[in-house]
JSON list of C-alpha atoms in Angstrom, two decimals:
[
{"chain": "A", "resi": 1, "resn": "MET", "atom": "CA", "xyz": [-0.06, 0.03, 0.00]},
{"chain": "A", "resi": 2, "resn": "SER", "atom": "CA", "xyz": [1.18, 3.51, -0.90]},
{"chain": "A", "resi": 3, "resn": "CYS", "atom": "CA", "xyz": [0.39, 6.63, 0.85]},
{"chain": "A", "resi": 4, "resn": "LYS", "atom": "CA", "xyz": [-1.59, 9.37, -1.13]},
{"chain": "A", "resi": 5, "resn": "GLU", "atom": "CA", "xyz": [0.63, 11.98, -0.05]},
{"chain": "A", "resi": 6, "resn": "ASP", "atom": "CA", "xyz": [4.38, 11.58, -0.74]},
{"chain": "A", "resi": 7, "resn": "LYS", "atom": "CA", "xyz": [5.48, 14.19, 2.06]},
{"chain": "A", "resi": 8, "resn": "ILE", "atom": "CA", "xyz": [7.79, 12.94, 4.86]},
{"chain": "A", "resi": 9, "resn": "VAL", "atom": "CA", "xyz": [7.00, 14.26, 8.36]},
{"chain": "A", "resi": 10, "resn": "ILE", "atom": "CA", "xyz": [10.26, 15.07, 10.32]},
{"chain": "A", "resi": 11, "resn": "GLY", "atom": "CA", "xyz": [10.61, 14.82, 14.06]},
{"chain": "A", "resi": 12, "resn": "VAL", "atom": "CA", "xyz": [13.86, 15.23, 15.90]},
{"chain": "A", "resi": 13, "resn": "GLY", "atom": "CA", "xyz": [12.75, 13.03, 18.89]},
{"chain": "A", "resi": 14, "resn": "THR", "atom": "CA", "xyz": [10.90, 9.80, 19.73]},
{"chain": "A", "resi": 15, "resn": "VAL", "atom": "CA", "xyz": [7.58, 8.86, 18.11]},
{"chain": "A", "resi": 16, "resn": "THR", "atom": "CA", "xyz": [5.33, 7.35, 20.90]},
{"chain": "A", "resi": 17, "resn": "ASN", "atom": "CA", "xyz": [2.11, 5.57, 20.73]},
{"chain": "A", "resi": 18, "resn": "ASP", "atom": "CA", "xyz": [-1.09, 7.64, 21.86]},
{"chain": "A", "resi": 19, "resn": "VAL", "atom": "CA", "xyz": [-4.00, 5.27, 22.39]},
{"chain": "A", "resi": 20, "resn": "ARG", "atom": "CA", "xyz": [-6.34, 8.21, 22.24]},
{"chain": "A", "resi": 21, "resn": "VAL", "atom": "CA", "xyz": [-5.78, 8.50, 18.48]},
{"chain": "A", "resi": 22, "resn": "HIS", "atom": "CA", "xyz": [-7.86, 5.63, 17.17]},
{"chain": "A", "resi": 23, "resn": "GLU", "atom": "CA", "xyz": [-7.25, 5.91, 13.39]},
{"chain": "A", "resi": 24, "resn": "ILE", "atom": "CA", "xyz": [-3.60, 6.38, 11.95]},
{"chain": "A", "resi": 25, "resn": "PRO", "atom": "CA", "xyz": [-3.37, 7.83, 8.62]},
{"chain": "A", "resi": 26, "resn": "CYS", "atom": "CA", "xyz": [-0.94, 6.56, 5.98]},
{"chain": "A", "resi": 27, "resn": "ILE", "atom": "CA", "xyz": [2.15, 8.62, 6.72]},
{"chain": "A", "resi": 28, "resn": "LYS", "atom": "CA", "xyz": [5.86, 8.68, 6.26]},
{"chain": "A", "resi": 29, "resn": "VAL", "atom": "CA", "xyz": [7.78, 9.67, 9.34]},
{"chain": "A", "resi": 30, "resn": "THR", "atom": "CA", "xyz": [11.31, 10.28, 10.10]},
{"chain": "A", "resi": 31, "resn": "ALA", "atom": "CA", "xyz": [12.44, 10.29, 13.75]},
{"chain": "A", "resi": 32, "resn": "LEU", "atom": "CA", "xyz": [15.49, 9.39, 15.96]},
{"chain": "A", "resi": 33, "resn": "ARG", "atom": "CA", "xyz": [13.37, 6.69, 17.72]},
{"chain": "A", "resi": 34, "resn": "PHE", "atom": "CA", "xyz": [10.06, 4.93, 17.46]},
{"chain": "A", "resi": 35, "resn": "ILE", "atom": "CA", "xyz": [8.23, 3.16, 20.19]},
{"chain": "A", "resi": 36, "resn": "GLU", "atom": "CA", "xyz": [7.50, -0.34, 18.80]},
{"chain": "A", "resi": 37, "resn": "THR", "atom": "CA", "xyz": [3.74, -0.09, 19.17]},
{"chain": "A", "resi": 38, "resn": "ALA", "atom": "CA", "xyz": [3.89, 3.21, 17.41]},
{"chain": "A", "resi": 39, "resn": "ARG", "atom": "CA", "xyz": [6.05, 1.84, 14.63]},
{"chain": "A", "resi": 40, "resn": "ALA", "atom": "CA", "xyz": [3.54, -1.17, 14.27]},
{"chain": "A", "resi": 41, "resn": "ARG", "atom": "CA", "xyz": [0.61, 1.12, 13.94]},
{"chain": "A", "resi": 42, "resn": "ILE", "atom": "CA", "xyz": [2.17, 3.35, 11.22]},
{"chain": "A", "resi": 43, "resn": "GLU", "atom": "CA", "xyz": [3.26, 0.45, 9.26]},
{"chain": "A", "resi": 44, "resn": "LYS", "atom": "CA", "xyz": [-0.11, -1.19, 9.68]},
{"chain": "A", "resi": 45, "resn": "ALA", "atom": "CA", "xyz": [-1.79, 1.85, 8.17]},
{"chain": "A", "resi": 46, "resn": "GLY", "atom": "CA", "xyz": [0.55, 1.53, 5.15]},
{"chain": "A", "resi": 47, "resn": "GLY", "atom": "CA", "xyz": [3.02, 4.27, 6.24]},
{"chain": "A", "resi": 48, "resn": "GLU", "atom": "CA", "xyz": [6.77, 4.13, 6.74]},
{"chain": "A", "resi": 49, "resn": "CYS", "atom": "CA", "xyz": [9.11, 4.84, 9.66]},
{"chain": "A", "resi": 50, "resn": "LEU", "atom": "CA", "xyz": [12.32, 6.25, 8.37]},
{"chain": "A", "resi": 51, "resn": "THR", "atom": "CA", "xyz": [15.73, 6.70, 10.04]},
{"chain": "A", "resi": 52, "resn": "PHE", "atom": "CA", "xyz": [17.61, 10.03, 9.40]},
{"chain": "A", "resi": 53, "resn": "ASP", "atom": "CA", "xyz": [20.05, 7.70, 7.48]},
{"chain": "A", "resi": 54, "resn": "GLU", "atom": "CA", "xyz": [17.24, 6.77, 4.98]},
{"chain": "A", "resi": 55, "resn": "LEU", "atom": "CA", "xyz": [15.97, 10.47, 4.93]},
{"chain": "A", "resi": 56, "resn": "ALA", "atom": "CA", "xyz": [19.32, 11.56, 3.82]},
{"chain": "A", "resi": 57, "resn": "LEU", "atom": "CA", "xyz": [19.28, 9.00, 0.99]},
{"chain": "A", "resi": 58, "resn": "ARG", "atom": "CA", "xyz": [15.85, 9.51, -0.09]},
{"chain": "A", "resi": 59, "resn": "ALA", "atom": "CA", "xyz": [15.58, 13.46, 0.34]},
{"chain": "A", "resi": 60, "resn": "PRO", "atom": "CA", "xyz": [19.17, 14.80, 0.71]},
{"chain": "A", "resi": 61, "resn": "LEU", "atom": "CA", "xyz": [17.92, 18.37, 0.22]},
{"chain": "A", "resi": 62, "resn": "GLY", "atom": "CA", "xyz": [14.79, 17.99, 2.16]},
{"chain": "A", "resi": 63, "resn": "GLN", "atom": "CA", "xyz": [12.45, 17.67, -0.88]},
{"chain": "A", "resi": 64, "resn": "ASP", "atom": "CA", "xyz": [9.10, 16.18, -0.25]},
{"chain": "A", "resi": 65, "resn": "THR", "atom": "CA", "xyz": [9.03, 16.89, 3.45]},
{"chain": "A", "resi": 66, "resn": "SER", "atom": "CA", "xyz": [5.96, 18.27, 5.24]},
{"chain": "A", "resi": 67, "resn": "ASN", "atom": "CA", "xyz": [7.84, 21.23, 6.65]},
{"chain": "A", "resi": 68, "resn": "GLN", "atom": "CA", "xyz": [7.86, 23.37, 3.58]},
{"chain": "A", "resi": 69, "resn": "PRO", "atom": "CA", "xyz": [8.78, 26.25, 3.12]},
{"chain": "A", "resi": 70, "resn": "HIS", "atom": "CA", "xyz": [11.88, 24.90, 4.91]},
{"chain": "A", "resi": 71, "resn": "THR", "atom": "CA", "xyz": [14.58, 22.51, 3.54]},
{"chain": "A", "resi": 72, "resn": "PHE", "atom": "CA", "xyz": [16.30, 20.11, 5.81]},
{"chain": "A", "resi": 73, "resn": "VAL", "atom": "CA", "xyz": [19.92, 18.95, 5.21]},
{"chain": "A", "resi": 74, "resn": "VAL", "atom": "CA", "xyz": [20.81, 15.85, 7.11]},
{"chain": "A", "resi": 75, "resn": "VAL", "atom": "CA", "xyz": [24.52, 15.38, 7.72]},
{"chain": "A", "resi": 76, "resn": "THR", "atom": "CA", "xyz": [25.56, 11.86, 8.89]},
{"chain": "A", "resi": 77, "resn": "LEU", "atom": "CA", "xyz": [28.64, 12.01, 11.07]},
{"chain": "A", "resi": 78, "resn": "ASP", "atom": "CA", "xyz": [31.26, 9.30, 10.85]},
{"chain": "A", "resi": 79, "resn": "PRO", "atom": "CA", "xyz": [32.54, 9.11, 13.51]},
{"chain": "A", "resi": 80, "resn": "PRO", "atom": "CA", "xyz": [29.81, 10.66, 15.55]},
{"chain": "A", "resi": 81, "resn": "ILE", "atom": "CA", "xyz": [30.22, 13.70, 17.75]},
{"chain": "A", "resi": 82, "resn": "SER", "atom": "CA", "xyz": [30.29, 12.84, 21.57]},
{"chain": "A", "resi": 83, "resn": "LYS", "atom": "CA", "xyz": [29.19, 15.15, 24.23]},
{"chain": "A", "resi": 84, "resn": "GLY", "atom": "CA", "xyz": [29.37, 13.54, 27.64]},
{"chain": "A", "resi": 85, "resn": "GLN", "atom": "CA", "xyz": [27.76, 10.04, 27.17]},
{"chain": "A", "resi": 86, "resn": "THR", "atom": "CA", "xyz": [25.66, 11.25, 24.39]},
{"chain": "A", "resi": 87, "resn": "LEU", "atom": "CA", "xyz": [26.56, 10.49, 20.76]},
{"chain": "A", "resi": 88, "resn": "TYR", "atom": "CA", "xyz": [25.37, 12.44, 17.90]},
{"chain": "A", "resi": 89, "resn": "LEU", "atom": "CA", "xyz": [25.08, 10.61, 14.77]},
{"chain": "A", "resi": 90, "resn": "HIS", "atom": "CA", "xyz": [23.49, 13.29, 12.52]},
{"chain": "A", "resi": 91, "resn": "ILE", "atom": "CA", "xyz": [23.28, 16.93, 12.34]},
{"chain": "A", "resi": 92, "resn": "VAL", "atom": "CA", "xyz": [19.89, 18.24, 11.04]},
{"chain": "A", "resi": 93, "resn": "ILE", "atom": "CA", "xyz": [20.16, 21.77, 9.47]},
{"chain": "A", "resi": 94, "resn": "GLN", "atom": "CA", "xyz": [16.99, 23.66, 8.58]},
{"chain": "A", "resi": 95, "resn": "PHE", "atom": "CA", "xyz": [16.97, 26.38, 5.91]},
{"chain": "A", "resi": 96, "resn": "GLU", "atom": "CA", "xyz": [14.20, 28.46, 4.43]},
{"chain": "A", "resi": 97, "resn": "THR", "atom": "CA", "xyz": [13.44, 27.22, 0.88]},
{"chain": "A", "resi": 98, "resn": "CYS", "atom": "CA", "xyz": [14.36, 29.09, -2.26]},
{"chain": "A", "resi": 99, "resn": "TYR", "atom": "CA", "xyz": [17.31, 30.81, -0.72]},
{"chain": "A", "resi": 100, "resn": "VAL", "atom": "CA", "xyz": [21.07, 30.29, -1.83]},
{"chain": "A", "resi": 101, "resn": "VAL", "atom": "CA", "xyz": [23.09, 28.91, 1.05]},
{"chain": "A", "resi": 102, "resn": "GLU", "atom": "CA", "xyz": [26.91, 29.25, 1.05]},
{"chain": "A", "resi": 103, "resn": "SER", "atom": "CA", "xyz": [29.04, 27.84, 3.69]},
{"chain": "A", "resi": 104, "resn": "THR", "atom": "CA", "xyz": [32.85, 27.49, 4.21]},
{"chain": "A", "resi": 105, "resn": "LEU", "atom": "CA", "xyz": [34.23, 25.19, 6.67]},
{"chain": "A", "resi": 106, "resn": "MET", "atom": "CA", "xyz": [35.86, 26.68, 9.61]},
{"chain": "A", "resi": 107, "resn": "MET", "atom": "CA", "xyz": [38.93, 24.53, 10.07]},
{"chain": "A", "resi": 108, "resn": "ASN", "atom": "CA", "xyz": [42.52, 24.99, 9.49]},
{"chain": "A", "resi": 109, "resn": "ASN", "atom": "CA", "xyz": [44.09, 23.66, 6.44]},
{"chain": "A", "resi": 110, "resn": "ASP", "atom": "CA", "xyz": [46.24, 21.11, 7.89]},
{"chain": "A", "resi": 111, "resn": "LEU", "atom": "CA", "xyz": [43.29, 19.27, 9.59]},
{"chain": "A", "resi": 112, "resn": "TYR", "atom": "CA", "xyz": [41.31, 19.53, 6.46]},
{"chain": "A", "resi": 113, "resn": "THR", "atom": "CA", "xyz": [44.14, 18.06, 4.24]},
{"chain": "A", "resi": 114, "resn": "THR", "atom": "CA", "xyz": [44.93, 15.30, 6.77]},
{"chain": "A", "resi": 115, "resn": "LYS", "atom": "CA", "xyz": [41.56, 14.19, 7.76]},
{"chain": "A", "resi": 116, "resn": "TYR", "atom": "CA", "xyz": [38.83, 15.29, 5.51]},
{"chain": "A", "resi": 117, "resn": "LYS", "atom": "CA", "xyz": [40.06, 16.20, 1.95]},
{"chain": "A", "resi": 118, "resn": "ASP", "atom": "CA", "xyz": [38.46, 13.10, 0.46]},
{"chain": "A", "resi": 119, "resn": "LYS", "atom": "CA", "xyz": [35.25, 13.27, 2.52]},
{"chain": "A", "resi": 120, "resn": "LEU", "atom": "CA", "xyz": [34.41, 17.07, 2.30]},
{"chain": "A", "resi": 121, "resn": "GLU", "atom": "CA", "xyz": [34.66, 19.95, 0.17]},
{"chain": "A", "resi": 122, "resn": "PRO", "atom": "CA", "xyz": [36.02, 23.15, 1.53]},
{"chain": "A", "resi": 123, "resn": "SER", "atom": "CA", "xyz": [32.94, 25.22, 0.73]},
{"chain": "A", "resi": 124, "resn": "TYR", "atom": "CA", "xyz": [29.42, 24.32, -0.30]},
{"chain": "A", "resi": 125, "resn": "LYS", "atom": "CA", "xyz": [26.82, 26.27, -2.23]},
{"chain": "A", "resi": 126, "resn": "VAL", "atom": "CA", "xyz": [23.17, 24.98, -2.35]},
{"chain": "A", "resi": 127, "resn": "MET", "atom": "CA", "xyz": [20.23, 26.58, -4.37]},
{"chain": "A", "resi": 128, "resn": "CYS", "atom": "CA", "xyz": [16.55, 25.76, -4.37]},
{"chain": "A", "resi": 129, "resn": "ASP", "atom": "CA", "xyz": [14.98, 24.01, -7.32]},
{"chain": "A", "resi": 130, "resn": "ALA", "atom": "CA", "xyz": [11.98, 26.24, -7.31]}
]
């Protein structure tokens, strides 16, 4: 079964099950975590539960997300950033749609050359498709 709407809802958090909601629509959801009963109900309705890795592959510039007029860019970190005991596997960046975004990495040239030359560009420029 396929959802009528191809939009993807993005939630940076946990999707939980709310028993007060009796009917779940066919929906595609991206979140950090899903409670198993919530995942089962979404999938039973014909929807999809996506990870941020899957979202990054399916919609790298945030196209077809429900959060228009904003564009989300998901950056997968390898290795992840650690802050205390928390590991951050992804950075989610939100931009207004239809703007040109230019960004230059702020790191010294030695670090860029030794660790990231084959993985990152020194600067990025993204434009909307509209």
